[in-house]
Tab-separated table of C-alpha atoms in Angstrom:
chain	number	residue	atom	x	y	z
A	1	UNK	CA	-13.591	-37.424	-12.387
A	2	UNK	CA	-12.895	-41.048	-13.371
A	3	UNK	CA	-9.269	-41.998	-14.076
A	4	UNK	CA	-8.416	-45.524	-15.216
A	5	UNK	CA	-5.234	-47.161	-13.961
A	6	UNK	CA	-4.189	-47.654	-17.576
A	7	UNK	CA	-5.610	-46.699	-20.949
A	8	UNK	CA	-4.295	-47.897	-24.314
A	9	UNK	CA	-6.732	-45.975	-26.492
A	10	UNK	CA	-4.843	-42.679	-26.324
A	11	UNK	CA	-1.552	-44.378	-27.219
A	12	UNK	CA	-2.981	-46.324	-30.129
A	13	UNK	CA	-5.266	-43.694	-31.641
A	14	UNK	CA	-2.590	-41.837	-33.693
A	15	UNK	CA	-1.369	-45.112	-35.230
A	16	UNK	CA	-4.726	-46.853	-35.594
A	17	UNK	CA	-4.693	-47.116	-39.376
A	18	UNK	CA	-1.124	-48.387	-39.437
A	19	UNK	CA	-1.950	-51.016	-36.812
A	20	UNK	CA	-5.060	-52.129	-38.676
A	21	UNK	CA	-3.004	-52.379	-41.864
A	22	UNK	CA	-0.772	-54.890	-40.071
A	23	UNK	CA	-3.712	-57.266	-39.773
A	24	UNK	CA	-4.669	-56.776	-43.423
A	25	UNK	CA	-1.120	-57.347	-44.681
A	26	UNK	CA	-0.688	-60.531	-42.656
A	27	UNK	CA	-4.095	-61.801	-43.717
A	28	UNK	CA	-3.188	-61.173	-47.341
A	29	UNK	CA	0.182	-62.884	-46.960
A	30	UNK	CA	-1.319	-65.930	-45.173
A	31	UNK	CA	2.033	-66.300	-43.341
A	32	UNK	CA	1.489	-66.315	-39.588
A	33	UNK	CA	4.565	-67.804	-37.877
A	34	UNK	CA	8.291	-66.989	-38.236
A	35	UNK	CA	8.001	-64.722	-41.231
A	36	UNK	CA	9.316	-61.371	-42.344
A	37	UNK	CA	7.520	-59.377	-39.646
A	38	UNK	CA	9.258	-61.331	-36.892
A	39	UNK	CA	12.669	-61.045	-38.538
A	40	UNK	CA	12.199	-57.295	-39.003
A	41	UNK	CA	11.154	-56.705	-35.396
A	42	UNK	CA	14.005	-58.827	-34.057
A	43	UNK	CA	16.503	-56.721	-36.004
A	44	UNK	CA	14.859	-53.464	-34.936
A	45	UNK	CA	14.629	-54.350	-31.263
A	46	UNK	CA	18.195	-55.686	-31.102
A	47	UNK	CA	19.403	-52.406	-32.617
A	48	UNK	CA	17.242	-50.427	-30.184
A	49	UNK	CA	18.697	-52.273	-27.181
A	50	UNK	CA	22.244	-52.068	-28.516
A	51	UNK	CA	22.669	-55.828	-28.827
A	52	UNK	CA	23.540	-57.990	-31.806
A	53	UNK	CA	20.710	-60.468	-31.566
A	54	UNK	CA	17.065	-60.679	-30.564
A	55	UNK	CA	14.894	-63.799	-30.560
A	56	UNK	CA	11.123	-63.481	-30.265
A	57	UNK	CA	9.310	-65.782	-27.835
A	58	UNK	CA	5.729	-66.504	-26.853
A	59	UNK	CA	5.850	-64.431	-23.648
A	60	UNK	CA	8.186	-62.957	-21.057
A	61	UNK	CA	8.258	-66.001	-18.761
A	62	UNK	CA	9.292	-68.214	-21.663
A	63	UNK	CA	11.975	-65.687	-22.568
A	64	UNK	CA	13.423	-65.941	-19.061
A	65	UNK	CA	13.324	-69.729	-19.050
A	66	UNK	CA	14.763	-70.136	-22.548
A	67	UNK	CA	17.559	-67.674	-21.742
A	68	UNK	CA	18.568	-69.663	-18.653
A	69	UNK	CA	18.335	-73.022	-20.436
A	70	UNK	CA	20.448	-71.747	-23.314
A	71	UNK	CA	23.241	-71.073	-20.827
A	72	UNK	CA	22.952	-74.556	-19.351
A	73	UNK	CA	21.292	-73.593	-16.075
A	74	UNK	CA	19.704	-76.730	-14.638
A	75	UNK	CA	19.264	-79.148	-11.788
A	76	UNK	CA	21.673	-78.612	-8.905
A	77	UNK	CA	22.359	-74.988	-9.830
A	78	UNK	CA	21.373	-71.881	-7.915
A	79	UNK	CA	20.398	-68.544	-9.429
A	80	UNK	CA	20.126	-65.400	-7.312
A	81	UNK	CA	16.957	-63.339	-7.763
A	82	UNK	CA	15.545	-60.345	-5.877
A	83	UNK	CA	13.117	-61.186	-3.086
A	84	UNK	CA	10.720	-58.521	-4.394
A	85	UNK	CA	9.635	-59.067	-7.968
A	86	UNK	CA	6.869	-60.720	-9.947
A	87	UNK	CA	6.929	-64.489	-9.477
A	88	UNK	CA	7.851	-65.120	-13.139
A	89	UNK	CA	11.510	-64.414	-12.327
A	90	UNK	CA	11.657	-67.241	-9.802
A	91	UNK	CA	9.423	-69.562	-11.827
A	92	UNK	CA	11.796	-69.376	-14.785
A	93	UNK	CA	14.633	-70.587	-12.548
A	94	UNK	CA	12.466	-73.371	-11.123
A	95	UNK	CA	11.397	-74.540	-14.589
A	96	UNK	CA	15.024	-75.244	-15.482
A	97	UNK	CA	15.373	-77.477	-12.419
A	98	UNK	CA	17.601	-74.947	-10.651
A	99	UNK	CA	16.860	-73.245	-7.318
A	100	UNK	CA	16.042	-69.545	-6.973
A	101	UNK	CA	17.893	-67.896	-4.089
A	102	UNK	CA	16.270	-64.727	-2.799
A	103	UNK	CA	18.244	-61.593	-1.939
A	104	UNK	CA	16.636	-58.546	-0.341
A	105	UNK	CA	16.418	-55.154	-2.087
A	106	UNK	CA	17.291	-51.756	-0.749
A	107	UNK	CA	14.178	-50.072	0.641
A	108	UNK	CA	15.192	-46.739	-0.906
A	109	UNK	CA	15.709	-48.024	-4.450
A	110	UNK	CA	13.501	-51.169	-4.424
A	111	UNK	CA	16.204	-52.942	-6.434
A	112	UNK	CA	18.431	-55.878	-5.484
A	113	UNK	CA	20.967	-54.817	-2.851
A	114	UNK	CA	24.500	-55.586	-4.086
A	115	UNK	CA	25.770	-55.395	-0.495
A	116	UNK	CA	23.645	-58.440	0.394
A	117	UNK	CA	24.509	-60.320	-2.767
A	118	UNK	CA	27.849	-61.923	-1.938
A	119	UNK	CA	26.645	-63.558	1.273
A	120	UNK	CA	24.208	-65.661	-0.793
A	121	UNK	CA	26.799	-66.904	-3.296
A	122	UNK	CA	27.726	-70.584	-2.901
A	123	UNK	CA	29.644	-73.118	-4.966
A	124	UNK	CA	26.318	-73.982	-6.634
A	125	UNK	CA	25.583	-70.402	-7.724
A	126	UNK	CA	25.707	-70.092	-11.495
A	127	UNK	CA	24.132	-66.712	-12.135
A	128	UNK	CA	22.319	-63.594	-10.993
A	129	UNK	CA	19.082	-62.235	-12.418
A	130	UNK	CA	18.999	-58.468	-12.044
A	131	UNK	CA	15.382	-57.317	-12.271
A	132	UNK	CA	14.749	-53.767	-13.444
A	133	UNK	CA	11.602	-53.500	-11.353
A	134	UNK	CA	8.996	-50.786	-12.050
A	135	UNK	CA	11.207	-49.567	-14.913
A	136	UNK	CA	14.148	-48.688	-12.614
A	137	UNK	CA	17.552	-50.057	-13.637
A	138	UNK	CA	19.229	-52.257	-11.041
A	139	UNK	CA	22.702	-51.257	-9.805
A	140	UNK	CA	24.401	-52.973	-12.717
A	141	UNK	CA	27.941	-51.654	-12.139
A	142	UNK	CA	28.132	-53.277	-8.709
A	143	UNK	CA	26.300	-56.436	-9.741
A	144	UNK	CA	28.580	-56.946	-12.744
A	145	UNK	CA	31.695	-56.379	-10.628
A	146	UNK	CA	30.602	-58.983	-8.069
A	147	UNK	CA	29.654	-61.437	-10.815
A	148	UNK	CA	33.018	-61.030	-12.532
A	149	UNK	CA	34.838	-61.672	-9.279
A	150	UNK	CA	32.912	-64.879	-8.692
A	151	UNK	CA	32.761	-65.933	-12.371
A	152	UNK	CA	28.971	-65.801	-12.497
A	153	UNK	CA	26.582	-65.203	-15.380
A	154	UNK	CA	24.486	-62.028	-15.255
A	155	UNK	CA	20.977	-62.054	-16.676
A	156	UNK	CA	18.586	-59.125	-16.909
A	157	UNK	CA	14.865	-59.403	-16.342
A	158	UNK	CA	14.009	-56.302	-18.340
A	159	UNK	CA	10.284	-57.028	-18.621
A	160	UNK	CA	9.428	-53.607	-17.166
A	161	UNK	CA	12.315	-51.529	-18.468
A	162	UNK	CA	12.160	-51.145	-22.250
A	163	UNK	CA	14.501	-48.281	-23.106
A	164	UNK	CA	15.850	-47.583	-19.617
A	165	UNK	CA	19.400	-46.305	-19.976
A	166	UNK	CA	22.542	-45.751	-17.878
A	167	UNK	CA	25.789	-44.234	-19.203
A	168	UNK	CA	24.624	-44.787	-22.774
A	169	UNK	CA	23.801	-48.465	-22.244
A	170	UNK	CA	20.192	-49.611	-22.476
A	171	UNK	CA	18.445	-52.280	-20.460
A	172	UNK	CA	19.205	-55.598	-22.096
A	173	UNK	CA	22.814	-54.805	-23.003
A	174	UNK	CA	24.503	-55.024	-19.590
A	175	UNK	CA	24.720	-58.737	-18.869
A	176	UNK	CA	25.160	-61.981	-20.779
A	177	UNK	CA	21.558	-61.889	-21.966
A	178	UNK	CA	18.225	-60.285	-21.133
A	179	UNK	CA	14.575	-61.244	-21.257
A	180	UNK	CA	11.768	-58.863	-22.196
A	181	UNK	CA	8.013	-59.134	-21.957
A	182	UNK	CA	5.652	-57.411	-24.380
A	183	UNK	CA	2.509	-58.106	-22.368
A	184	UNK	CA	-0.048	-55.455	-23.433
A	185	UNK	CA	0.448	-53.332	-20.315
A	186	UNK	CA	4.221	-52.991	-20.742
A	187	UNK	CA	5.830	-49.769	-21.961
A	188	UNK	CA	6.171	-51.563	-25.292
A	189	UNK	CA	3.181	-53.863	-25.408
A	190	UNK	CA	1.795	-56.271	-27.985
A	191	UNK	CA	-1.875	-57.073	-28.597
A	192	UNK	CA	-1.459	-60.312	-26.651
A	193	UNK	CA	1.396	-62.240	-25.096
A	194	UNK	CA	4.887	-61.930	-26.534
A	195	UNK	CA	8.480	-61.799	-25.312
A	196	UNK	CA	12.078	-61.761	-26.466
A	197	UNK	CA	15.646	-62.600	-25.499
A	198	UNK	CA	18.448	-60.224	-26.477
A	199	UNK	CA	22.148	-61.045	-26.362
A	200	UNK	CA	25.476	-60.395	-28.069
A	201	UNK	CA	26.249	-64.125	-28.233
A	202	UNK	CA	25.253	-65.648	-31.569
A	203	UNK	CA	25.437	-69.226	-30.312
A	204	UNK	CA	23.129	-68.420	-27.396
A	205	UNK	CA	20.656	-66.637	-29.681
A	206	UNK	CA	20.525	-69.632	-32.002
A	207	UNK	CA	20.050	-72.003	-29.068
A	208	UNK	CA	17.236	-69.868	-27.634
A	209	UNK	CA	15.506	-70.001	-31.019
A	210	UNK	CA	15.973	-73.766	-31.262
A	211	UNK	CA	14.761	-74.384	-27.699
A	212	UNK	CA	11.646	-72.336	-28.410
A	213	UNK	CA	11.050	-74.262	-31.638
A	214	UNK	CA	10.669	-77.744	-30.164
A	215	UNK	CA	14.441	-78.004	-29.645
A	216	UNK	CA	15.051	-77.905	-33.367
A	217	UNK	CA	17.606	-76.075	-35.502
A	218	UNK	CA	16.303	-77.927	-38.542
A	219	UNK	CA	12.748	-79.110	-39.139
A	220	UNK	CA	12.079	-82.575	-37.712
A	221	UNK	CA	15.592	-82.815	-36.241
A	222	UNK	CA	15.419	-82.148	-32.496
A	223	UNK	CA	18.668	-81.547	-30.629
A	224	UNK	CA	17.032	-80.618	-27.301
A	225	UNK	CA	13.873	-81.292	-25.322
A	226	UNK	CA	12.483	-77.960	-26.426
A	227	UNK	CA	9.143	-76.222	-26.194
A	228	UNK	CA	6.826	-74.233	-28.431
A	229	UNK	CA	7.387	-70.544	-27.718
A	230	UNK	CA	7.441	-68.319	-30.790
A	231	UNK	CA	6.337	-64.741	-31.320
A	232	UNK	CA	3.690	-64.715	-34.049
A	233	UNK	CA	3.657	-62.434	-37.068
A	234	UNK	CA	0.799	-60.251	-35.841
A	235	UNK	CA	2.500	-59.393	-32.543
A	236	UNK	CA	5.825	-58.763	-34.297
A	237	UNK	CA	4.229	-56.403	-36.826
A	238	UNK	CA	2.383	-54.479	-34.112
A	239	UNK	CA	5.527	-54.155	-32.020
A	240	UNK	CA	7.464	-52.788	-34.994
A	241	UNK	CA	4.867	-50.050	-35.398
A	242	UNK	CA	4.796	-49.219	-31.692
A	243	UNK	CA	8.587	-49.306	-31.258
A	244	UNK	CA	8.805	-46.092	-33.304
A	245	UNK	CA	6.850	-44.269	-30.572
A	246	UNK	CA	8.510	-45.851	-27.521
A	247	UNK	CA	10.969	-43.026	-26.822
A	248	UNK	CA	8.221	-40.430	-27.149
A	249	UNK	CA	6.037	-42.376	-24.717
A	250	UNK	CA	8.971	-42.712	-22.334
A	251	UNK	CA	9.498	-38.962	-22.288
A	252	UNK	CA	5.819	-38.475	-21.488
A	253	UNK	CA	6.062	-40.994	-18.652
A	254	UNK	CA	9.075	-39.144	-17.268
A	255	UNK	CA	7.275	-35.805	-17.463
A	256	UNK	CA	4.341	-37.153	-15.467
A	257	UNK	CA	6.690	-38.743	-12.925
A	258	UNK	CA	8.533	-35.440	-12.512
A	259	UNK	CA	5.237	-33.763	-11.668
A	260	UNK	CA	4.453	-36.459	-9.108
A	261	UNK	CA	7.848	-36.101	-7.450
A	262	UNK	CA	7.610	-32.332	-7.371
A	263	UNK	CA	4.066	-32.117	-6.068
A	264	UNK	CA	3.028	-35.167	-4.042
A	265	UNK	CA	3.552	-34.026	-0.480
A	266	UNK	CA	1.777	-35.979	2.222
A	267	UNK	CA	3.360	-37.313	5.417
A	268	UNK	CA	1.341	-40.519	5.048
A	269	UNK	CA	2.652	-41.264	1.562
A	270	UNK	CA	6.265	-42.152	0.766
A	271	UNK	CA	7.800	-42.029	-2.704
A	272	UNK	CA	10.723	-44.211	-3.811
A	273	UNK	CA	14.121	-42.652	-4.305
A	274	UNK	CA	14.217	-40.742	-7.566
A	275	UNK	CA	16.580	-41.973	-10.271
A	276	UNK	CA	17.305	-40.893	-13.823
A	277	UNK	CA	17.611	-44.532	-14.956
A	278	UNK	CA	13.871	-45.056	-14.877
A	279	UNK	CA	11.256	-45.408	-17.625
A	280	UNK	CA	8.374	-45.499	-15.114
A	281	UNK	CA	6.559	-48.636	-16.147
A	282	UNK	CA	4.940	-48.388	-12.720
A	283	UNK	CA	4.860	-45.444	-10.315
A	284	UNK	CA	4.726	-46.953	-6.819
A	285	UNK	CA	3.919	-45.056	-3.657
A	286	UNK	CA	4.040	-46.493	-0.141
A	287	UNK	CA	1.627	-46.083	2.717
A	288	UNK	CA	1.240	-47.928	6.021
A	289	UNK	CA	-2.519	-47.557	5.539
A	290	UNK	CA	-2.373	-48.763	1.948
A	291	UNK	CA	-5.894	-50.247	1.825
A	292	UNK	CA	-7.351	-47.033	3.255
A	293	UNK	CA	-5.497	-44.970	0.657
A	294	UNK	CA	-6.592	-47.242	-2.165
A	295	UNK	CA	-10.244	-47.058	-1.114
A	296	UNK	CA	-10.003	-43.290	-0.623
A	297	UNK	CA	-8.697	-42.865	-4.172
A	298	UNK	CA	-11.264	-45.289	-5.604
A	299	UNK	CA	-14.090	-43.374	-3.944
A	300	UNK	CA	-12.850	-40.316	-5.826
A	301	UNK	CA	-12.583	-42.057	-9.191
A	302	UNK	CA	-8.838	-42.821	-9.205
A	303	UNK	CA	-8.114	-46.458	-9.989
A	304	UNK	CA	-4.940	-48.066	-8.642
A	305	UNK	CA	-3.246	-51.483	-8.503
A	306	UNK	CA	-0.963	-53.275	-6.042
A	307	UNK	CA	2.357	-54.681	-7.298
A	308	UNK	CA	2.609	-57.193	-5.585
A	309	UNK	CA	0.500	-58.034	-2.495
A	310	UNK	CA	2.264	-61.286	-1.508
A	311	UNK	CA	6.037	-61.771	-1.631
A	312	UNK	CA	7.357	-64.802	-3.509
A	313	UNK	CA	8.673	-66.633	-0.454
A	314	UNK	CA	5.181	-66.646	1.078
A	315	UNK	CA	3.401	-67.845	-2.059
A	316	UNK	CA	1.990	-71.371	-2.019
A	317	UNK	CA	4.110	-72.177	-5.060
A	318	UNK	CA	7.261	-71.821	-2.942
A	319	UNK	CA	6.095	-73.286	0.358
A	320	UNK	CA	8.599	-76.103	-0.258
A	321	UNK	CA	11.395	-73.586	0.424
A	322	UNK	CA	10.331	-73.533	4.064
A	323	UNK	CA	10.226	-69.767	4.390
A	324	UNK	CA	8.172	-67.907	6.961
A	325	UNK	CA	6.876	-64.392	7.507
A	326	UNK	CA	9.791	-62.268	8.659
A	327	UNK	CA	12.444	-64.106	6.632
A	328	UNK	CA	12.592	-61.316	4.019
A	329	UNK	CA	11.331	-58.244	5.900
A	330	UNK	CA	12.124	-55.657	3.229
A	331	UNK	CA	10.237	-57.548	0.525
A	332	UNK	CA	7.364	-58.040	2.970
A	333	UNK	CA	7.328	-54.323	3.810
A	334	UNK	CA	7.206	-53.394	0.136
A	335	UNK	CA	4.371	-55.850	-0.526
A	336	UNK	CA	2.394	-54.553	2.460
A	337	UNK	CA	2.700	-50.854	1.566
A	338	UNK	CA	3.021	-50.547	-2.236
A	339	UNK	CA	0.289	-48.900	-4.281
A	340	UNK	CA	0.642	-48.155	-8.000
A	341	UNK	CA	-0.975	-44.944	-9.195
A	342	UNK	CA	-1.934	-44.074	-12.794
A	343	UNK	CA	0.955	-43.133	-15.068
A	344	UNK	CA	0.687	-43.629	-18.819
A	345	UNK	CA	0.910	-41.640	-22.047
A	346	UNK	CA	-2.291	-39.748	-22.613
A	347	UNK	CA	-3.009	-38.645	-19.055
A	348	UNK	CA	-4.169	-35.039	-19.250
A	349	UNK	CA	-2.784	-32.182	-17.177
A	350	UNK	CA	-6.144	-31.923	-15.436
A	351	UNK	CA	-6.074	-35.638	-14.550
A	352	UNK	CA	-2.499	-35.478	-13.274
A	353	UNK	CA	-3.262	-32.468	-11.060
A	354	UNK	CA	-6.399	-34.173	-9.758
A	355	UNK	CA	-4.416	-37.292	-8.795
A	356	UNK	CA	-1.843	-35.202	-6.929
A	357	UNK	CA	-4.368	-32.960	-5.190
A	358	UNK	CA	-6.440	-35.955	-4.121
A	359	UNK	CA	-3.417	-37.791	-2.747
A	360	UNK	CA	-2.232	-34.713	-0.873
A	361	UNK	CA	-5.630	-34.417	0.790
A	362	UNK	CA	-5.525	-37.980	2.169
A	363	UNK	CA	-5.483	-38.136	5.956
A	364	UNK	CA	-5.239	-40.911	8.543
A	365	UNK	CA	-6.996	-40.623	11.876
A	366	UNK	CA	-4.202	-40.747	14.451
């Protein structure tokens, strides 16, 4: 049996004609940037997240950067980020001229550890980026309480958590603002790069839009040194179609995850702590013999990925921070052991059982 790590065909098949009609309608309109499709999606996604405003951007990294710049984050400032996340979170801070400050996660939850947060706060700290990694919501109650006490901004990197919910509040509606990515592999994915910022602050939303439009509120009048980062009409139209199926896809992801939790049982393979606030963008497992497990699964037709093999503080991009192996041991442990197994809408019962049975049969020579 051959099982891809991800497969979009099964998700898109039921809506194929509607998606193709998007292309035809936009072609007929000959309006490709900042038109009705974008405005419609922004309204729909803001309502879905439970926020007042949504601003489409060119991609998720731009969304993060524009969000921070709109709040005045810049040179001399510090922004706290988890030590284990995709590098885009830190890059967005760096692009503003500010400094990312890494804080370790909890091993059990994989999310930023609020108990370690306060010791990294200094007089230069301006905000915290809570990353909802793998689709799991960060511990927002504790993070928000600490931020309020220290008068800090709270940003959400919700690139992997479309629709994740806690106590009736969805990802994107907890902090001052949130950034989303609609990279094709996300739970809500475009047919190319796209992103968005959501917020309840009208002034911030307008500034994000201006910063992403060459720093301009009005054509040829430039208030800021902006950039070009706008979601195009095709991506907006596609996302509007797919948004209608997001909750259904999320339920399917949860069903598959439930089966994994109930049935993966192998002393060599560790699963993360289960949580209800999870939309399972990625299902990570952990193994000291990760490369052996990955090859074992590949030999049996099960394709996997690693998220992420090198922690941020050991990347060449951040060698100027002067960090060494051992400085962030939990992030390093996660990076050394994590393996992402297939989980997406459209996996068949036979495929899911095969993945579990194959993983349970994995052995290490002691």
